[in-house]
């Protein structure tokens, strides 16, 4: 985290499987000392490690996923920066019948959104590429879904790595999301999920076009630590946000 502070980052995003395991007495002073907000809390590890899924055919797993997200919401209230809660992989996979899974997902999401209202937190839905889930892969699909759920607590997270795989045109997808006033968060990685500059995406253009149409929320680097963690932290700033004097 020291590196983040060094390069002028304003916040940090945490992937948290189980908020019960977070020691706030250690974390809070550290964030304060480094002057970092928490931008968002990723929740997908609860699916990857424990199978908790909002769309599972197993009612216990669905209940577990909703309860876990409630616990993420409670944690969000304790952290600086009003962090969003990300619904990415915790929505699960279809187990074969996509329309049945989507019905279960919708019912779970309505409960999650009621909780979001109760705790006064905002949720981000992240379209994820087909190799990780078969439920909601593209930005236009996610927008339709968010509109259908009709909650003012639900926004869109667009991830350049997933968009590079799934979108017909990344710029059009982002303009569409901005036109719907739903885009609140962007995950940045190059096409291969390496540091900016190590793949073939024009990330500088993506960032600049978003700023041009009024995007004023978070850009969060979500990369594999390749070629190294230090290079990821540096390139995110150097390639995309460096102001030449
Ligand atoms: C989560 O933000 C994400 O992008 C997924 O690919 C996690 O595996
Ligand atoms: Mn992501």
PDB file of C-alpha atoms and ligand atoms in Angstrom:
ATOM      1  CA  UNK A   1       0.000   0.000   0.000  1.00  0.00           C
ATOM      2  CA  UNK A   2       2.963   2.341   0.522  1.00  0.00           C
ATOM      3  CA  UNK A   3       3.548   2.421  -3.234  1.00  0.00           C
ATOM      4  CA  UNK A   4      -0.018   3.639  -3.833  1.00  0.00           C
ATOM      5  CA  UNK A   5       0.580   6.570  -1.564  1.00  0.00           C
ATOM      6  CA  UNK A   6       3.865   7.348  -3.281  1.00  0.00           C
ATOM      7  CA  UNK A   7       2.305   7.682  -6.743  1.00  0.00           C
ATOM      8  CA  UNK A   8      -0.618   9.848  -5.639  1.00  0.00           C
ATOM      9  CA  UNK A   9      -3.393   7.260  -5.610  1.00  0.00           C
ATOM     10  CA  UNK A  10      -6.486   8.474  -3.813  1.00  0.00           C
ATOM     11  CA  UNK A  11      -7.959   5.130  -2.937  1.00  0.00           C
ATOM     12  CA  UNK A  12      -7.615   1.404  -2.774  1.00  0.00           C
ATOM     13  CA  UNK A  13     -10.034  -1.391  -3.677  1.00  0.00           C
ATOM     14  CA  UNK A  14     -10.130  -4.532  -1.552  1.00  0.00           C
ATOM     15  CA  UNK A  15     -11.250  -8.032  -2.551  1.00  0.00           C
ATOM     16  CA  UNK A  16     -12.721  -9.448   0.653  1.00  0.00           C
ATOM     17  CA  UNK A  17     -14.014 -13.017   0.920  1.00  0.00           C
ATOM     18  CA  UNK A  18     -15.321 -12.661   4.461  1.00  0.00           C
ATOM     19  CA  UNK A  19     -15.586  -9.267   6.174  1.00  0.00           C
ATOM     20  CA  UNK A  20     -15.596 -10.998   9.583  1.00  0.00           C
ATOM     21  CA  UNK A  21     -11.898 -11.662   9.040  1.00  0.00           C
ATOM     22  CA  UNK A  22     -11.024  -7.987   8.572  1.00  0.00           C
ATOM     23  CA  UNK A  23      -9.206  -6.395  11.493  1.00  0.00           C
ATOM     24  CA  UNK A  24     -10.350  -2.775  11.423  1.00  0.00           C
ATOM     25  CA  UNK A  25      -8.105  -1.835  14.320  1.00  0.00           C
ATOM     26  CA  UNK A  26      -5.174  -2.524  12.015  1.00  0.00           C
ATOM     27  CA  UNK A  27      -6.665  -1.363   8.713  1.00  0.00           C
ATOM     28  CA  UNK A  28      -8.252   1.957   9.683  1.00  0.00           C
ATOM     29  CA  UNK A  29      -5.080   3.641  11.042  1.00  0.00           C
ATOM     30  CA  UNK A  30      -3.109   2.396   8.026  1.00  0.00           C
ATOM     31  CA  UNK A  31      -5.603   3.935   5.574  1.00  0.00           C
ATOM     32  CA  UNK A  32      -5.570   7.131   7.552  1.00  0.00           C
ATOM     33  CA  UNK A  33      -1.767   7.293   7.641  1.00  0.00           C
ATOM     34  CA  UNK A  34      -1.587   6.755   3.857  1.00  0.00           C
ATOM     35  CA  UNK A  35      -4.500   9.109   3.197  1.00  0.00           C
ATOM     36  CA  UNK A  36      -6.352   6.482   1.135  1.00  0.00           C
ATOM     37  CA  UNK A  37     -10.094   6.083   0.682  1.00  0.00           C
ATOM     38  CA  UNK A  38     -11.589   2.669  -0.018  1.00  0.00           C
ATOM     39  CA  UNK A  39     -13.125   2.878  -3.484  1.00  0.00           C
ATOM     40  CA  UNK A  40     -14.902  -0.479  -3.578  1.00  0.00           C
ATOM     41  CA  UNK A  41     -15.113  -3.923  -2.026  1.00  0.00           C
ATOM     42  CA  UNK A  42     -14.832  -6.909  -4.370  1.00  0.00           C
ATOM     43  CA  UNK A  43     -16.815  -9.958  -3.239  1.00  0.00           C
ATOM     44  CA  UNK A  44     -16.095 -12.690  -5.819  1.00  0.00           C
ATOM     45  CA  UNK A  45     -13.833 -14.762  -3.557  1.00  0.00           C
ATOM     46  CA  UNK A  46     -16.931 -15.836  -1.614  1.00  0.00           C
ATOM     47  CA  UNK A  47     -18.046 -17.630  -4.790  1.00  0.00           C
ATOM     48  CA  UNK A  48     -14.615 -18.885  -5.838  1.00  0.00           C
ATOM     49  CA  UNK A  49     -13.651 -20.302  -2.421  1.00  0.00           C
ATOM     50  CA  UNK A  50     -17.018 -21.105  -0.825  1.00  0.00           C
ATOM     51  CA  UNK A  51     -19.470 -21.454  -3.719  1.00  0.00           C
ATOM     52  CA  UNK A  52     -21.743 -18.688  -2.397  1.00  0.00           C
ATOM     53  CA  UNK A  53     -23.758 -17.594  -5.442  1.00  0.00           C
ATOM     54  CA  UNK A  54     -26.743 -15.314  -5.982  1.00  0.00           C
ATOM     55  CA  UNK A  55     -27.984 -17.558  -8.808  1.00  0.00           C
ATOM     56  CA  UNK A  56     -27.260 -20.992  -7.318  1.00  0.00           C
ATOM     57  CA  UNK A  57     -29.928 -23.685  -7.602  1.00  0.00           C
ATOM     58  CA  UNK A  58     -29.102 -24.426  -3.958  1.00  0.00           C
ATOM     59  CA  UNK A  59     -31.233 -22.088  -1.804  1.00  0.00           C
ATOM     60  CA  UNK A  60     -28.697 -22.254   1.051  1.00  0.00           C
ATOM     61  CA  UNK A  61     -25.928 -20.994  -1.215  1.00  0.00           C
ATOM     62  CA  UNK A  62     -28.136 -18.136  -2.417  1.00  0.00           C
ATOM     63  CA  UNK A  63     -29.051 -17.224   1.149  1.00  0.00           C
ATOM     64  CA  UNK A  64     -25.375 -17.424   2.088  1.00  0.00           C
ATOM     65  CA  UNK A  65     -24.404 -15.095  -0.760  1.00  0.00           C
ATOM     66  CA  UNK A  66     -27.019 -12.505   0.241  1.00  0.00           C
ATOM     67  CA  UNK A  67     -25.961 -12.705   3.907  1.00  0.00           C
ATOM     68  CA  UNK A  68     -22.316 -12.333   2.908  1.00  0.00           C
ATOM     69  CA  UNK A  69     -23.114  -9.244   0.825  1.00  0.00           C
ATOM     70  CA  UNK A  70     -24.976  -7.812   3.811  1.00  0.00           C
ATOM     71  CA  UNK A  71     -21.823  -8.298   5.823  1.00  0.00           C
ATOM     72  CA  UNK A  72     -19.832  -6.505   3.069  1.00  0.00           C
ATOM     73  CA  UNK A  73     -22.326  -3.635   3.297  1.00  0.00           C
ATOM     74  CA  UNK A  74     -21.828  -3.378   7.064  1.00  0.00           C
ATOM     75  CA  UNK A  75     -18.074  -3.270   6.542  1.00  0.00           C
ATOM     76  CA  UNK A  76     -18.480  -0.571   3.886  1.00  0.00           C
ATOM     77  CA  UNK A  77     -20.014   1.677   6.524  1.00  0.00           C
ATOM     78  CA  UNK A  78     -16.883   1.326   8.683  1.00  0.00           C
ATOM     79  CA  UNK A  79     -14.401   2.278   5.966  1.00  0.00           C
ATOM     80  CA  UNK A  80     -13.418   5.718   4.668  1.00  0.00           C
ATOM     81  CA  UNK A  81     -14.662   6.713   1.211  1.00  0.00           C
ATOM     82  CA  UNK A  82     -18.179   5.239   1.086  1.00  0.00           C
ATOM     83  CA  UNK A  83     -16.983   2.141  -0.844  1.00  0.00           C
ATOM     84  CA  UNK A  84     -19.205   0.511  -3.432  1.00  0.00           C
ATOM     85  CA  UNK A  85     -19.957  -3.214  -3.164  1.00  0.00           C
ATOM     86  CA  UNK A  86     -19.139  -5.119  -6.358  1.00  0.00           C
ATOM     87  CA  UNK A  87     -21.424  -7.844  -7.674  1.00  0.00           C
ATOM     88  CA  UNK A  88     -19.109  -9.693 -10.026  1.00  0.00           C
ATOM     89  CA  UNK A  89     -18.451 -13.394  -9.693  1.00  0.00           C
ATOM     90  CA  UNK A  90     -20.708 -13.699  -6.638  1.00  0.00           C
ATOM     91  CA  UNK A  91     -23.630 -13.863  -9.094  1.00  0.00           C
ATOM     92  CA  UNK A  92     -22.334 -17.353  -9.938  1.00  0.00           C
ATOM     93  CA  UNK A  93     -22.747 -19.377 -13.139  1.00  0.00           C
ATOM     94  CA  UNK A  94     -25.869 -20.830 -14.725  1.00  0.00           C
ATOM     95  CA  UNK A  95     -25.386 -24.554 -13.997  1.00  0.00           C
ATOM     96  CA  UNK A  96     -26.920 -25.205 -17.444  1.00  0.00           C
ATOM     97  CA  UNK A  97     -30.221 -23.322 -17.682  1.00  0.00           C
ATOM     98  CA  UNK A  98     -29.413 -19.646 -18.161  1.00  0.00           C
ATOM     99  CA  UNK A  99     -32.976 -18.289 -18.002  1.00  0.00           C
ATOM    100  CA  UNK A 100     -33.740 -20.135 -14.735  1.00  0.00           C
ATOM    101  CA  UNK A 101     -30.451 -18.939 -13.271  1.00  0.00           C
ATOM    102  CA  UNK A 102     -31.243 -15.369 -14.324  1.00  0.00           C
ATOM    103  CA  UNK A 103     -34.624 -15.594 -12.572  1.00  0.00           C
ATOM    104  CA  UNK A 104     -32.942 -16.744  -9.370  1.00  0.00           C
ATOM    105  CA  UNK A 105     -30.325 -14.031  -9.777  1.00  0.00           C
ATOM    106  CA  UNK A 106     -32.998 -11.382 -10.181  1.00  0.00           C
ATOM    107  CA  UNK A 107     -34.853 -12.508  -7.041  1.00  0.00           C
ATOM    108  CA  UNK A 108     -31.585 -12.463  -5.056  1.00  0.00           C
ATOM    109  CA  UNK A 109     -30.588  -9.074  -6.447  1.00  0.00           C
ATOM    110  CA  UNK A 110     -33.908  -7.559  -5.374  1.00  0.00           C
ATOM    111  CA  UNK A 111     -33.116  -8.669  -1.812  1.00  0.00           C
ATOM    112  CA  UNK A 112     -29.559  -7.321  -2.097  1.00  0.00           C
ATOM    113  CA  UNK A 113     -30.881  -3.982  -3.337  1.00  0.00           C
ATOM    114  CA  UNK A 114     -33.336  -3.745  -0.418  1.00  0.00           C
ATOM    115  CA  UNK A 115     -30.381  -4.266   1.899  1.00  0.00           C
ATOM    116  CA  UNK A 116     -28.389  -1.637  -0.007  1.00  0.00           C
ATOM    117  CA  UNK A 117     -31.225   0.782   0.654  1.00  0.00           C
ATOM    118  CA  UNK A 118     -31.307  -0.164   4.326  1.00  0.00           C
ATOM    119  CA  UNK A 119     -27.532   0.323   4.761  1.00  0.00           C
ATOM    120  CA  UNK A 120     -27.346   3.309   2.418  1.00  0.00           C
ATOM    121  CA  UNK A 121     -24.643   1.813   0.180  1.00  0.00           C
ATOM    122  CA  UNK A 122     -24.359   1.530  -3.593  1.00  0.00           C
ATOM    123  CA  UNK A 123     -23.848  -1.646  -5.592  1.00  0.00           C
ATOM    124  CA  UNK A 124     -21.869  -2.093  -8.810  1.00  0.00           C
ATOM    125  CA  UNK A 125     -22.795  -4.744 -11.347  1.00  0.00           C
ATOM    126  CA  UNK A 126     -19.779  -5.859 -13.368  1.00  0.00           C
ATOM    127  CA  UNK A 127     -20.161  -7.576 -16.755  1.00  0.00           C
ATOM    128  CA  UNK A 128     -17.595 -10.409 -16.795  1.00  0.00           C
ATOM    129  CA  UNK A 129     -16.207 -12.338 -19.753  1.00  0.00           C
ATOM    130  CA  UNK A 130     -17.662 -15.673 -20.887  1.00  0.00           C
ATOM    131  CA  UNK A 131     -14.753 -17.748 -19.586  1.00  0.00           C
ATOM    132  CA  UNK A 132     -15.585 -16.790 -16.001  1.00  0.00           C
ATOM    133  CA  UNK A 133     -19.396 -16.672 -16.069  1.00  0.00           C
ATOM    134  CA  UNK A 134     -22.278 -17.129 -18.510  1.00  0.00           C
ATOM    135  CA  UNK A 135     -24.487 -14.608 -16.692  1.00  0.00           C
ATOM    136  CA  UNK A 136     -24.197 -11.018 -17.997  1.00  0.00           C
ATOM    137  CA  UNK A 137     -21.098 -10.688 -20.187  1.00  0.00           C
ATOM    138  CA  UNK A 138     -21.549  -7.324 -21.891  1.00  0.00           C
ATOM    139  CA  UNK A 139     -22.156  -3.700 -20.974  1.00  0.00           C
ATOM    140  CA  UNK A 140     -25.429  -3.377 -22.994  1.00  0.00           C
ATOM    141  CA  UNK A 141     -26.764  -6.533 -21.294  1.00  0.00           C
ATOM    142  CA  UNK A 142     -25.856  -5.155 -17.856  1.00  0.00           C
ATOM    143  CA  UNK A 143     -27.524  -1.821 -18.659  1.00  0.00           C
ATOM    144  CA  UNK A 144     -30.763  -3.548 -19.682  1.00  0.00           C
ATOM    145  CA  UNK A 145     -30.651  -5.549 -16.489  1.00  0.00           C
ATOM    146  CA  UNK A 146     -29.966  -2.580 -14.231  1.00  0.00           C
ATOM    147  CA  UNK A 147     -32.838  -0.691 -15.854  1.00  0.00           C
ATOM    148  CA  UNK A 148     -35.117  -3.680 -15.402  1.00  0.00           C
ATOM    149  CA  UNK A 149     -34.298  -3.937 -11.678  1.00  0.00           C
ATOM    150  CA  UNK A 150     -35.148  -0.255 -11.365  1.00  0.00           C
ATOM    151  CA  UNK A 151     -33.116   0.515  -8.231  1.00  0.00           C
ATOM    152  CA  UNK A 152     -31.298   3.778  -7.666  1.00  0.00           C
ATOM    153  CA  UNK A 153     -28.703   1.803  -5.670  1.00  0.00           C
ATOM    154  CA  UNK A 154     -27.364  -0.129  -8.656  1.00  0.00           C
ATOM    155  CA  UNK A 155     -24.669   1.146 -11.042  1.00  0.00           C
ATOM    156  CA  UNK A 156     -22.315  -0.272 -13.637  1.00  0.00           C
ATOM    157  CA  UNK A 157     -18.675  -1.242 -13.341  1.00  0.00           C
ATOM    158  CA  UNK A 158     -16.916  -1.577 -16.706  1.00  0.00           C
ATOM    159  CA  UNK A 159     -13.675  -3.581 -16.815  1.00  0.00           C
ATOM    160  CA  UNK A 160     -11.423  -3.005 -19.839  1.00  0.00           C
ATOM    161  CA  UNK A 161     -10.105  -6.592 -19.739  1.00  0.00           C
ATOM    162  CA  UNK A 162     -13.613  -8.074 -19.977  1.00  0.00           C
ATOM    163  CA  UNK A 163     -14.735  -5.454 -22.501  1.00  0.00           C
ATOM    164  CA  UNK A 164     -11.840  -6.325 -24.790  1.00  0.00           C
ATOM    165  CA  UNK A 165     -13.186  -9.892 -24.957  1.00  0.00           C
ATOM    166  CA  UNK A 166     -16.924  -9.203 -25.102  1.00  0.00           C
ATOM    167  CA  UNK A 167     -17.810  -5.789 -26.540  1.00  0.00           C
ATOM    168  CA  UNK A 168     -18.278  -5.110 -30.246  1.00  0.00           C
ATOM    169  CA  UNK A 169     -16.807  -1.683 -29.644  1.00  0.00           C
ATOM    170  CA  UNK A 170     -15.430  -0.591 -26.287  1.00  0.00           C
ATOM    171  CA  UNK A 171     -15.942   3.127 -26.943  1.00  0.00           C
ATOM    172  CA  UNK A 172     -19.578   2.686 -27.983  1.00  0.00           C
ATOM    173  CA  UNK A 173     -20.250   0.529 -24.919  1.00  0.00           C
ATOM    174  CA  UNK A 174     -18.805   3.176 -22.621  1.00  0.00           C
ATOM    175  CA  UNK A 175     -20.719   5.972 -24.343  1.00  0.00           C
ATOM    176  CA  UNK A 176     -23.922   3.964 -23.963  1.00  0.00           C
ATOM    177  CA  UNK A 177     -23.266   3.483 -20.242  1.00  0.00           C
ATOM    178  CA  UNK A 178     -22.511   7.176 -19.802  1.00  0.00           C
ATOM    179  CA  UNK A 179     -25.673   8.077 -21.740  1.00  0.00           C
ATOM    180  CA  UNK A 180     -27.679   6.059 -19.212  1.00  0.00           C
ATOM    181  CA  UNK A 181     -25.875   7.778 -16.299  1.00  0.00           C
ATOM    182  CA  UNK A 182     -24.983   4.385 -14.929  1.00  0.00           C
ATOM    183  CA  UNK A 183     -21.202   4.186 -15.195  1.00  0.00           C
ATOM    184  CA  UNK A 184     -19.626   4.781 -11.776  1.00  0.00           C
ATOM    185  CA  UNK A 185     -16.484   2.665 -11.786  1.00  0.00           C
ATOM    186  CA  UNK A 186     -13.890   1.421 -14.263  1.00  0.00           C
ATOM    187  CA  UNK A 187     -11.426  -1.443 -13.835  1.00  0.00           C
ATOM    188  CA  UNK A 188      -8.274  -0.838 -15.822  1.00  0.00           C
ATOM    189  CA  UNK A 189      -6.008  -3.540 -17.240  1.00  0.00           C
ATOM    190  CA  UNK A 190      -4.448  -4.021 -20.644  1.00  0.00           C
ATOM    191  CA  UNK A 191      -5.860  -6.633 -23.077  1.00  0.00           C
ATOM    192  CA  UNK A 192      -3.884  -9.465 -21.418  1.00  0.00           C
ATOM    193  CA  UNK A 193      -4.589  -8.152 -17.907  1.00  0.00           C
ATOM    194  CA  UNK A 194      -1.000  -6.948 -17.648  1.00  0.00           C
ATOM    195  CA  UNK A 195       0.034  -3.420 -16.677  1.00  0.00           C
ATOM    196  CA  UNK A 196      -1.038  -0.611 -19.063  1.00  0.00           C
ATOM    197  CA  UNK A 197       1.320  -0.506 -22.055  1.00  0.00           C
ATOM    198  CA  UNK A 198       2.003  -4.271 -22.064  1.00  0.00           C
ATOM    199  CA  UNK A 199      -0.989  -5.286 -24.191  1.00  0.00           C
ATOM    200  CA  UNK A 200      -2.808  -3.873 -27.223  1.00  0.00           C
ATOM    201  CA  UNK A 201      -5.554  -1.712 -25.684  1.00  0.00           C
ATOM    202  CA  UNK A 202      -5.463   2.039 -26.170  1.00  0.00           C
ATOM    203  CA  UNK A 203      -6.139   2.710 -22.500  1.00  0.00           C
ATOM    204  CA  UNK A 204      -5.111   6.338 -22.724  1.00  0.00           C
ATOM    205  CA  UNK A 205      -7.820   6.938 -25.323  1.00  0.00           C
ATOM    206  CA  UNK A 206     -10.370   5.028 -23.234  1.00  0.00           C
ATOM    207  CA  UNK A 207      -9.642   7.184 -20.188  1.00  0.00           C
ATOM    208  CA  UNK A 208      -9.573  10.429 -22.173  1.00  0.00           C
ATOM    209  CA  UNK A 209     -12.831   9.723 -23.998  1.00  0.00           C
ATOM    210  CA  UNK A 210     -14.516   8.980 -20.683  1.00  0.00           C
ATOM    211  CA  UNK A 211     -13.227  12.189 -19.129  1.00  0.00           C
ATOM    212  CA  UNK A 212     -14.427  14.099 -22.225  1.00  0.00           C
ATOM    213  CA  UNK A 213     -17.999  12.906 -21.729  1.00  0.00           C
ATOM    214  CA  UNK A 214     -18.002  13.818 -18.056  1.00  0.00           C
ATOM    215  CA  UNK A 215     -16.907  10.643 -16.265  1.00  0.00           C
ATOM    216  CA  UNK A 216     -15.821  11.768 -12.786  1.00  0.00           C
ATOM    217  CA  UNK A 217     -15.724   8.606 -10.688  1.00  0.00           C
ATOM    218  CA  UNK A 218     -13.127   5.909  -9.937  1.00  0.00           C
ATOM    219  CA  UNK A 219     -10.533   4.332 -12.217  1.00  0.00           C
ATOM    220  CA  UNK A 220      -9.186   1.295 -10.404  1.00  0.00           C
ATOM    221  CA  UNK A 221      -6.238  -0.797 -11.593  1.00  0.00           C
ATOM    222  CA  UNK A 222      -7.176  -4.484 -11.547  1.00  0.00           C
ATOM    223  CA  UNK A 223      -4.321  -6.416 -13.131  1.00  0.00           C
ATOM    224  CA  UNK A 224      -2.329  -9.551 -12.780  1.00  0.00           C
ATOM    225  CA  UNK A 225       0.928  -8.573 -11.074  1.00  0.00           C
ATOM    226  CA  UNK A 226       2.644  -8.677 -14.472  1.00  0.00           C
ATOM    227  CA  UNK A 227       5.347  -7.954 -15.367  1.00  0.00           C
ATOM    228  CA  UNK A 228       5.502  -7.004 -11.672  1.00  0.00           C
ATOM    229  CA  UNK A 229       3.322  -5.448  -9.007  1.00  0.00           C
ATOM    230  CA  UNK A 230       5.527  -2.348  -8.923  1.00  0.00           C
ATOM    231  CA  UNK A 231       5.242  -1.887 -12.705  1.00  0.00           C
ATOM    232  CA  UNK A 232       1.414  -2.166 -12.510  1.00  0.00           C
ATOM    233  CA  UNK A 233       1.196   0.504  -9.822  1.00  0.00           C
ATOM    234  CA  UNK A 234       3.583   2.786 -11.736  1.00  0.00           C
ATOM    235  CA  UNK A 235       2.179   2.261 -15.271  1.00  0.00           C
ATOM    236  CA  UNK A 236      -1.396   2.931 -14.212  1.00  0.00           C
ATOM    237  CA  UNK A 237      -0.309   6.455 -13.314  1.00  0.00           C
ATOM    238  CA  UNK A 238       2.496   6.959 -15.873  1.00  0.00           C
ATOM    239  CA  UNK A 239       0.536   5.796 -18.943  1.00  0.00           C
ATOM    240  CA  UNK A 240      -2.855   7.215 -18.058  1.00  0.00           C
ATOM    241  CA  UNK A 241      -2.760  10.071 -15.611  1.00  0.00           C
ATOM    242  CA  UNK A 242       0.683  11.684 -15.836  1.00  0.00           C
ATOM    243  CA  UNK A 243       0.471  15.420 -16.244  1.00  0.00           C
ATOM    244  CA  UNK A 244       3.532  16.728 -18.079  1.00  0.00           C
ATOM    245  CA  UNK A 245       4.600  20.081 -16.683  1.00  0.00           C
TER     246      UNK A 245
HETATM  247  C1  LIG B   1     -13.572  -8.849 -10.824  1.00  0.00           C
HETATM  248  O1  LIG B   1     -13.555  -7.452 -10.793  1.00  0.00           O
HETATM  249  C2  LIG B   1     -13.192  -9.359 -12.145  1.00  0.00           C
HETATM  250  O2  LIG B   1     -12.911  -8.615 -13.044  1.00  0.00           O
HETATM  251  C3  LIG B   1     -13.177 -10.807 -12.338  1.00  0.00           C
HETATM  252  O3  LIG B   1     -12.506 -11.127 -13.523  1.00  0.00           O
HETATM  253  C4  LIG B   1     -12.563 -11.519 -11.169  1.00  0.00           C
HETATM  254  O4  LIG B   1     -12.106 -12.752 -11.562  1.00  0.00           O
HETATM  255 MN1  LIG B   2     -12.930  -6.429 -12.825  1.00  0.00          MN
END
